[in-house]
Amino acid sequence: MNHTDSVDRICILGHEYAKEVVGNLPVVFRQRYGADSFMGEVADFLCEWFSPTPCLQVHTSGSTGTPKSMWVEKQRMVSSARLTVSFLGLKAGDTALLAMPLRYIAGKMVVVRACVAGLDLWPVTPCGHPLASLAESPVFAALTPMQVYNTLQVPTEAERLRQVRQLIIGGGAIDASLADALRDFPHAVWSSYGMTETLSHIALRRLNGPDASDWYTPFAQVSLDLSAEGTLVIDAPLVSPKRLVTNDIAEFNAHGQFRIMGRRDNTINTGGVKVQIEQVEEALRPHLSFPFLISSVPDPKFGERVVMLAASAVTLFSPEIVAAFSPLPPYWCPKQLIQVAHIPLTGTGKPDRAAARRLARGLKG
């Protein structure tokens, strides 16, 4: 079956476009909204989506290593969209906010869900305050923790967010204080679990209401297991042609739900941007004269905050630190410096990342 057999049109801001006219939209939208507008990017993706080629390219964010590109089958994206639409009970005519970059799978899948379910797509240029320009709330929205955090700081935006009927939050860790702020929302708020290889999420957990839980519920036709190392293994044939062994240490309950206990890799997700610990340390090491490690602590806005453990009496404002940080990308720069008596090491002399995290968070043991 061709992926467009039952997906042959898209509704955008109340206007329906058949796939036969989508080829004209890049020119039309750029004339209407501006040459560099996000609407132009939406039109470009729709041309790619409705083209006869069975696959399209997506880019990983780098949470499991170096960012890379991969080709995925459009029909599997349709299957993924249907799983989400069915789970959330979305129906034709429901409005869907698109506020994610279209380079990554999360943004692409919002558009595909709109095509599959006949949703009315509301594109908003990806930013920290995606609801600021809206006059009313969409039925469905997929946002990052940082976008949600920012929105909650502005009363009018926060009220619009409260009226979203199905809110999915993904792309980063949800801080406990952010989860608390969402707990009394009147409509469904979900934390999503997934990755590029699973074509967005394959499981959701409720963050508010009587069904709030620490456990993710996998979609139908998704089978889960644990690897020998205790990491989650995903078998989701509708969306991935092979079983996926993740870097996430997980455990199951008696109902087949799971929760994530931690990550095996050393990636910090700060505001939806993946920062690789080893890369930061490698960049800093030639410029610092004292032992140090990079770690992270929970952050209510960014999900995680990059911090430095330093076996020295330096501060963030010490000349040596300022000079070492200056060439780094902004998200790489530690936002907090924690002085320690010594850098934790394993028995073989390697950095003890778990101990470093405990020290950073003020925990014992």
Short mmCIF file of C-alpha atoms in Angstrom, two decimals:
data_model
loop_
_atom_site.label_atom_id
_atom_site.label_comp_id
_atom_site.label_asym_id
_atom_site.label_seq_id
_atom_site.Cartn_x
_atom_site.Cartn_y
_atom_site.Cartn_z
CA MET A 1 0.00 0.00 0.00
CA ASN A 2 1.33 3.42 -0.90
CA HIS A 3 1.65 5.72 2.10
CA THR A 4 -0.65 8.26 0.42
CA ASP A 5 -3.51 5.83 -0.30
CA SER A 6 -5.51 7.20 2.61
CA VAL A 7 -3.42 10.32 3.33
CA ASP A 8 -3.98 12.64 0.40
CA ARG A 9 -4.57 16.08 1.89
CA ILE A 10 -3.57 18.45 4.68
CA CYS A 11 -5.52 21.12 6.51
CA ILE A 12 -3.49 24.19 7.55
CA LEU A 13 -5.04 27.08 9.48
CA GLY A 14 -8.49 26.05 8.34
CA HIS A 15 -7.61 25.68 4.65
CA GLU A 16 -7.48 22.25 3.05
CA TYR A 17 -4.87 21.42 0.41
CA ALA A 18 -4.98 18.27 -1.72
CA LYS A 19 -1.66 16.57 -2.45
CA GLU A 20 -2.01 17.59 -6.10
CA VAL A 21 -1.57 21.29 -5.20
CA VAL A 22 1.07 20.88 -2.51
CA GLY A 23 3.83 21.44 -5.06
CA ASN A 24 2.70 25.06 -5.36
CA LEU A 25 2.77 25.77 -1.64
CA PRO A 26 6.50 26.63 -1.23
CA VAL A 27 6.12 29.59 -3.58
CA VAL A 28 2.66 30.56 -2.31
CA PHE A 29 3.58 30.41 1.36
CA ARG A 30 6.86 32.29 0.93
CA GLN A 31 5.10 35.04 -0.97
CA ARG A 32 2.42 35.20 1.71
CA TYR A 33 4.49 34.76 4.87
CA GLY A 34 8.03 35.72 3.86
CA ALA A 35 10.99 34.09 2.14
CA ASP A 36 12.48 32.72 5.38
CA SER A 37 9.21 31.88 7.09
CA PHE A 38 8.52 28.66 8.96
CA MET A 39 5.48 28.24 6.73
CA GLY A 40 7.88 27.89 3.82
CA GLU A 41 9.61 25.05 5.64
CA VAL A 42 6.24 23.41 6.25
CA ALA A 43 5.49 23.62 2.52
CA ASP A 44 8.89 22.12 1.67
CA PHE A 45 8.25 19.17 3.97
CA LEU A 46 4.79 18.61 2.52
CA CYS A 47 6.31 18.42 -0.97
CA GLU A 48 8.72 15.80 0.30
CA TRP A 49 5.98 13.95 2.16
CA PHE A 50 3.59 13.77 -0.81
CA SER A 51 6.32 12.87 -3.31
CA PRO A 52 6.21 9.30 -4.71
CA THR A 53 9.47 8.28 -3.01
CA PRO A 54 8.78 5.73 -0.24
CA CYS A 55 11.40 7.08 2.20
CA LEU A 56 12.56 10.37 3.60
CA GLN A 57 15.58 11.51 5.59
CA VAL A 58 15.50 12.36 9.26
CA HIS A 59 18.25 13.49 11.63
CA THR A 60 18.94 12.13 15.08
CA SER A 61 19.53 14.55 17.92
CA GLY A 62 22.60 12.72 19.19
CA SER A 63 21.26 11.42 22.51
CA THR A 64 22.84 8.01 21.85
CA GLY A 65 26.03 9.24 20.22
CA THR A 66 27.10 11.43 17.34
CA PRO A 67 24.13 13.00 15.51
CA LYS A 68 23.47 11.23 12.23
CA SER A 69 20.97 11.11 9.41
CA MET A 70 18.86 8.10 8.55
CA TRP A 71 16.25 7.11 5.98
CA VAL A 72 12.83 6.00 7.17
CA GLU A 73 9.84 4.56 5.38
CA LYS A 74 6.86 6.89 5.06
CA GLN A 75 4.45 4.04 5.64
CA ARG A 76 6.05 3.40 9.03
CA MET A 77 5.59 7.10 9.86
CA VAL A 78 1.91 6.72 8.99
CA SER A 79 1.72 3.72 11.33
CA SER A 80 3.38 5.70 14.11
CA ALA A 81 0.96 8.58 13.60
CA ARG A 82 -2.02 6.24 13.79
CA LEU A 83 -0.78 4.76 17.07
CA THR A 84 -0.64 8.23 18.66
CA VAL A 85 -3.94 9.39 17.18
CA SER A 86 -5.67 6.25 18.42
CA PHE A 87 -4.15 6.45 21.89
CA LEU A 88 -5.20 10.10 22.34
CA GLY A 89 -8.55 9.83 20.59
CA LEU A 90 -7.83 12.67 18.17
CA LYS A 91 -10.37 13.15 15.38
CA ALA A 92 -10.79 15.03 12.12
CA GLY A 93 -11.09 18.76 12.63
CA ASP A 94 -9.14 18.85 15.89
CA THR A 95 -6.49 21.57 15.89
CA ALA A 96 -2.81 20.62 16.25
CA LEU A 97 0.00 23.02 17.15
CA LEU A 98 3.24 22.57 15.21
CA ALA A 99 6.00 24.35 17.14
CA MET A 100 8.88 21.89 16.65
CA PRO A 101 11.70 22.21 14.10
CA LEU A 102 11.01 20.16 10.99
CA ARG A 103 14.60 18.92 10.79
CA TYR A 104 13.86 16.36 13.50
CA ILE A 105 11.34 13.55 13.76
CA ALA A 106 9.16 15.23 16.41
CA GLY A 107 8.21 18.09 14.10
CA LYS A 108 7.75 15.87 11.07
CA MET A 109 5.43 13.55 12.99
CA VAL A 110 3.12 16.40 14.03
CA VAL A 111 2.54 17.11 10.34
CA VAL A 112 2.06 13.41 9.54
CA ARG A 113 -0.48 13.08 12.35
CA ALA A 114 -2.39 16.01 10.89
CA CYS A 115 -2.45 14.30 7.49
CA VAL A 116 -3.45 10.92 8.92
CA ALA A 117 -6.22 12.15 11.22
CA GLY A 118 -7.46 15.17 9.27
CA LEU A 119 -6.27 17.57 11.96
CA ASP A 120 -6.12 21.31 11.36
CA LEU A 121 -2.40 22.14 11.56
CA TRP A 122 -1.40 25.41 13.27
CA PRO A 123 2.27 26.10 12.42
CA VAL A 124 4.12 28.47 14.75
CA THR A 125 7.79 29.28 14.28
CA PRO A 126 9.66 27.13 16.84
CA CYS A 127 10.51 29.35 19.82
CA GLY A 128 10.44 29.48 23.58
CA HIS A 129 6.91 30.91 23.74
CA PRO A 130 4.92 29.00 21.11
CA LEU A 131 1.49 29.98 22.46
CA ALA A 132 2.20 33.71 22.69
CA SER A 133 0.71 34.54 19.28
CA LEU A 134 -2.35 32.32 19.57
CA ALA A 135 -5.83 33.68 20.23
CA GLU A 136 -7.11 30.31 21.46
CA SER A 137 -5.78 26.95 22.55
CA PRO A 138 -5.24 24.04 20.16
CA VAL A 139 -6.76 20.66 20.92
CA PHE A 140 -3.38 18.94 20.59
CA ALA A 141 0.15 20.23 21.17
CA ALA A 142 3.59 18.61 21.36
CA LEU A 143 6.16 20.76 23.19
CA THR A 144 9.57 20.48 24.87
CA PRO A 145 9.97 20.94 28.63
CA MET A 146 11.67 24.29 28.01
CA GLN A 147 8.74 25.56 25.93
CA VAL A 148 6.32 24.46 28.65
CA TYR A 149 8.44 26.09 31.37
CA ASN A 150 8.62 29.40 29.50
CA THR A 151 4.90 29.35 28.76
CA LEU A 152 4.06 28.86 32.43
CA GLN A 153 5.93 32.04 33.33
CA VAL A 154 3.44 34.23 31.42
CA PRO A 155 -0.11 34.14 32.87
CA THR A 156 -1.96 34.56 29.57
CA GLU A 157 0.16 31.90 27.88
CA ALA A 158 -0.14 29.60 30.89
CA GLU A 159 -3.93 29.80 30.71
CA ARG A 160 -3.86 28.89 27.01
CA LEU A 161 -1.63 25.93 27.86
CA ARG A 162 -4.09 24.79 30.52
CA GLN A 163 -6.83 24.60 27.90
CA VAL A 164 -4.89 22.31 25.53
CA ARG A 165 -6.90 19.08 25.61
CA GLN A 166 -4.02 16.73 24.76
CA LEU A 167 -0.55 18.04 25.66
CA ILE A 168 2.50 15.88 24.96
CA ILE A 169 5.88 16.87 26.39
CA GLY A 170 9.02 15.30 24.96
CA GLY A 171 12.59 15.90 23.85
CA GLY A 172 14.03 16.30 27.34
CA ALA A 173 13.80 15.46 31.01
CA ILE A 174 10.83 16.81 32.97
CA ASP A 175 11.99 18.36 36.22
CA ALA A 176 10.02 17.52 39.38
CA SER A 177 9.01 21.14 39.91
CA LEU A 178 7.73 21.37 36.32
CA ALA A 179 5.73 18.18 36.81
CA ASP A 180 4.25 19.68 39.99
CA ALA A 181 3.19 22.81 38.07
CA LEU A 182 1.29 20.64 35.58
CA ARG A 183 -0.37 18.37 38.10
CA ASP A 184 -3.61 20.37 38.41
CA PHE A 185 -4.11 20.97 34.67
CA PRO A 186 -7.75 20.24 33.74
CA HIS A 187 -6.93 18.26 30.58
CA ALA A 188 -4.55 15.44 29.71
CA VAL A 189 -0.81 16.12 30.00
CA TRP A 190 1.60 13.39 28.91
CA SER A 191 5.31 12.72 29.06
CA SER A 192 6.45 10.89 25.94
CA TYR A 193 9.11 8.22 25.49
CA GLY A 194 10.71 7.57 22.15
CA MET A 195 13.53 8.42 19.78
CA THR A 196 14.21 9.05 16.11
CA GLU A 197 14.59 5.33 15.46
CA THR A 198 11.05 4.70 16.78
CA LEU A 199 9.67 7.58 14.69
CA SER A 200 8.81 9.67 17.76
CA HIS A 201 7.25 8.16 20.87
CA ILE A 202 6.18 4.59 21.46
CA ALA A 203 4.87 5.12 24.99
CA LEU A 204 3.22 7.83 27.11
CA ARG A 205 2.71 8.41 30.81
CA ARG A 206 0.15 10.70 32.38
CA LEU A 207 1.52 13.65 34.37
CA ASN A 208 -1.73 14.95 35.85
CA GLY A 209 -5.12 13.90 37.17
CA PRO A 210 -6.03 10.66 38.94
CA ASP A 211 -4.17 8.62 36.30
CA ALA A 212 -0.84 10.40 36.89
CA SER A 213 1.97 7.85 37.01
CA ASP A 214 5.72 7.34 36.96
CA TRP A 215 5.15 4.45 34.53
CA TYR A 216 5.00 4.66 30.75
CA THR A 217 2.27 2.75 28.92
CA PRO A 218 3.48 1.39 25.56
CA PHE A 219 1.26 1.66 22.49
CA ALA A 220 -0.54 -1.34 21.07
CA GLN A 221 1.70 -3.69 19.05
CA VAL A 222 4.81 -2.47 20.88
CA SER A 223 6.68 -5.23 22.75
CA LEU A 224 9.35 -4.42 25.33
CA ASP A 225 12.10 -6.36 27.06
CA LEU A 226 15.35 -5.80 28.91
CA SER A 227 18.83 -6.39 27.54
CA ALA A 228 21.48 -8.24 29.51
CA GLU A 229 22.66 -4.82 30.73
CA GLY A 230 19.20 -3.91 31.97
CA THR A 231 18.45 -1.42 29.20
CA LEU A 232 15.14 -1.19 27.42
CA VAL A 233 14.74 -3.22 24.23
CA ILE A 234 11.94 -2.15 21.87
CA ASP A 235 10.24 -4.37 19.33
CA ALA A 236 7.82 -2.19 17.37
CA PRO A 237 7.51 -3.70 13.88
CA LEU A 238 5.03 -1.10 12.67
CA VAL A 239 7.56 1.70 13.10
CA SER A 240 10.98 0.02 13.09
CA PRO A 241 12.23 -2.90 10.98
CA LYS A 242 14.54 -4.13 13.74
CA ARG A 243 14.59 -4.50 17.51
CA LEU A 244 16.17 -1.51 19.19
CA VAL A 245 18.46 -1.80 22.19
CA THR A 246 18.40 1.56 23.97
CA ASN A 247 20.80 3.17 26.43
CA ASP A 248 18.04 3.58 29.01
CA ILE A 249 18.06 1.45 32.13
CA ALA A 250 14.45 0.45 32.77
CA GLU A 251 12.22 -1.65 34.98
CA PHE A 252 8.72 -3.05 34.45
CA ASN A 253 5.67 -3.38 36.65
CA ALA A 254 3.09 -6.18 36.67
CA HIS A 255 0.96 -4.35 34.08
CA GLY A 256 3.63 -4.26 31.37
CA GLN A 257 4.38 -0.59 31.97
CA PHE A 258 7.93 0.65 32.39
CA ARG A 259 9.90 3.46 33.91
CA ILE A 260 13.37 4.74 33.16
CA MET A 261 15.89 4.57 35.98
CA GLY A 262 18.77 6.28 34.21
CA ARG A 263 20.92 6.38 31.09
CA ARG A 264 23.93 4.32 30.23
CA ASP A 265 25.42 7.00 28.06
CA ASN A 266 26.83 10.33 29.15
CA THR A 267 24.55 12.74 27.36
CA ILE A 268 23.05 15.81 29.02
CA ASN A 269 19.78 17.04 27.55
CA THR A 270 19.53 20.75 28.36
CA GLY A 271 16.57 22.56 26.85
CA GLY A 272 16.20 19.90 24.16
CA VAL A 273 19.87 20.29 23.12
CA LYS A 274 22.05 17.22 23.58
CA VAL A 275 25.45 17.91 25.17
CA GLN A 276 28.00 15.11 25.19
CA ILE A 277 30.00 15.11 28.42
CA GLU A 278 33.20 13.75 26.87
CA GLN A 279 33.22 16.44 24.17
CA VAL A 280 32.95 19.24 26.71
CA GLU A 281 35.70 17.76 28.86
CA GLU A 282 37.96 17.28 25.86
CA ALA A 283 37.50 20.91 24.84
CA LEU A 284 38.19 22.20 28.36
CA ARG A 285 41.05 19.91 29.38
CA PRO A 286 43.88 21.78 27.55
CA HIS A 287 42.90 25.04 29.23
CA LEU A 288 42.40 23.97 32.85
CA SER A 289 45.15 23.18 35.33
CA PHE A 290 43.07 21.28 37.91
CA PRO A 291 41.09 18.01 37.93
CA PHE A 292 37.45 18.34 36.94
CA LEU A 293 34.43 16.48 35.61
CA ILE A 294 31.31 17.60 33.78
CA SER A 295 27.99 16.40 35.13
CA SER A 296 24.39 17.63 35.39
CA VAL A 297 21.65 18.48 37.86
CA PRO A 298 17.88 18.73 37.33
CA ASP A 299 16.68 22.13 36.15
CA PRO A 300 13.04 23.31 36.13
CA LYS A 301 13.43 25.18 32.84
CA PHE A 302 15.93 23.18 30.82
CA GLY A 303 15.31 19.70 32.21
CA GLU A 304 19.00 19.35 33.02
CA ARG A 305 21.71 21.91 33.73
CA VAL A 306 25.39 21.40 32.86
CA VAL A 307 27.63 21.67 35.93
CA MET A 308 31.32 21.27 36.64
CA LEU A 309 32.88 19.42 39.57
CA ALA A 310 36.26 21.03 40.31
CA ALA A 311 38.96 19.86 42.70
CA SER A 312 40.15 23.44 43.12
CA ALA A 313 39.20 26.67 44.86
CA VAL A 314 38.09 28.29 41.59
CA THR A 315 34.72 29.87 40.77
CA LEU A 316 32.80 30.48 37.54
CA PHE A 317 34.33 33.95 37.50
CA SER A 318 37.96 32.92 37.90
CA PRO A 319 40.01 34.12 34.90
CA GLU A 320 41.10 30.60 34.03
CA ILE A 321 37.47 29.40 33.94
CA VAL A 322 36.20 32.38 31.95
CA ALA A 323 38.97 31.95 29.35
CA ALA A 324 38.32 28.20 29.06
CA PHE A 325 34.56 28.64 28.61
CA SER A 326 34.71 31.47 26.08
CA PRO A 327 35.19 29.33 22.92
CA LEU A 328 32.50 26.81 23.88
CA PRO A 329 28.97 26.76 22.44
CA PRO A 330 26.59 28.39 24.96
CA TYR A 331 24.81 25.16 25.85
CA TRP A 332 28.13 23.46 26.59
CA CYS A 333 29.16 26.00 29.23
CA PRO A 334 28.62 24.80 32.81
CA LYS A 335 26.08 26.97 34.61
CA GLN A 336 27.29 25.98 38.05
CA LEU A 337 30.65 25.07 39.59
CA ILE A 338 30.79 22.69 42.53
CA GLN A 339 34.03 22.49 44.52
CA VAL A 340 34.90 18.97 45.65
CA ALA A 341 37.77 17.54 47.66
CA HIS A 342 38.61 15.10 44.89
CA ILE A 343 37.24 13.91 41.56
CA PRO A 344 35.43 10.56 41.93
CA LEU A 345 37.11 7.74 40.05
CA THR A 346 36.35 4.07 39.55
CA GLY A 347 38.66 1.32 40.69
CA THR A 348 40.34 1.38 37.28
CA GLY A 349 40.93 5.13 37.40
CA LYS A 350 38.11 6.11 35.08
CA PRO A 351 35.65 8.90 35.92
CA ASP A 352 32.87 7.62 38.17
CA ARG A 353 29.92 9.31 36.45
CA ALA A 354 27.30 8.03 38.87
CA ALA A 355 29.27 9.30 41.86
CA ALA A 356 29.80 12.62 40.10
CA ARG A 357 26.06 13.00 39.60
CA ARG A 358 25.44 12.25 43.27
CA LEU A 359 28.02 14.84 44.32
CA ALA A 360 26.55 17.42 41.95
CA ARG A 361 23.10 16.88 43.41
CA GLY A 362 24.29 16.96 47.00
CA LEU A 363 23.54 13.28 47.61
CA LYS A 364 25.55 10.92 49.75
CA GLY A 365 26.81 7.47 48.82
#
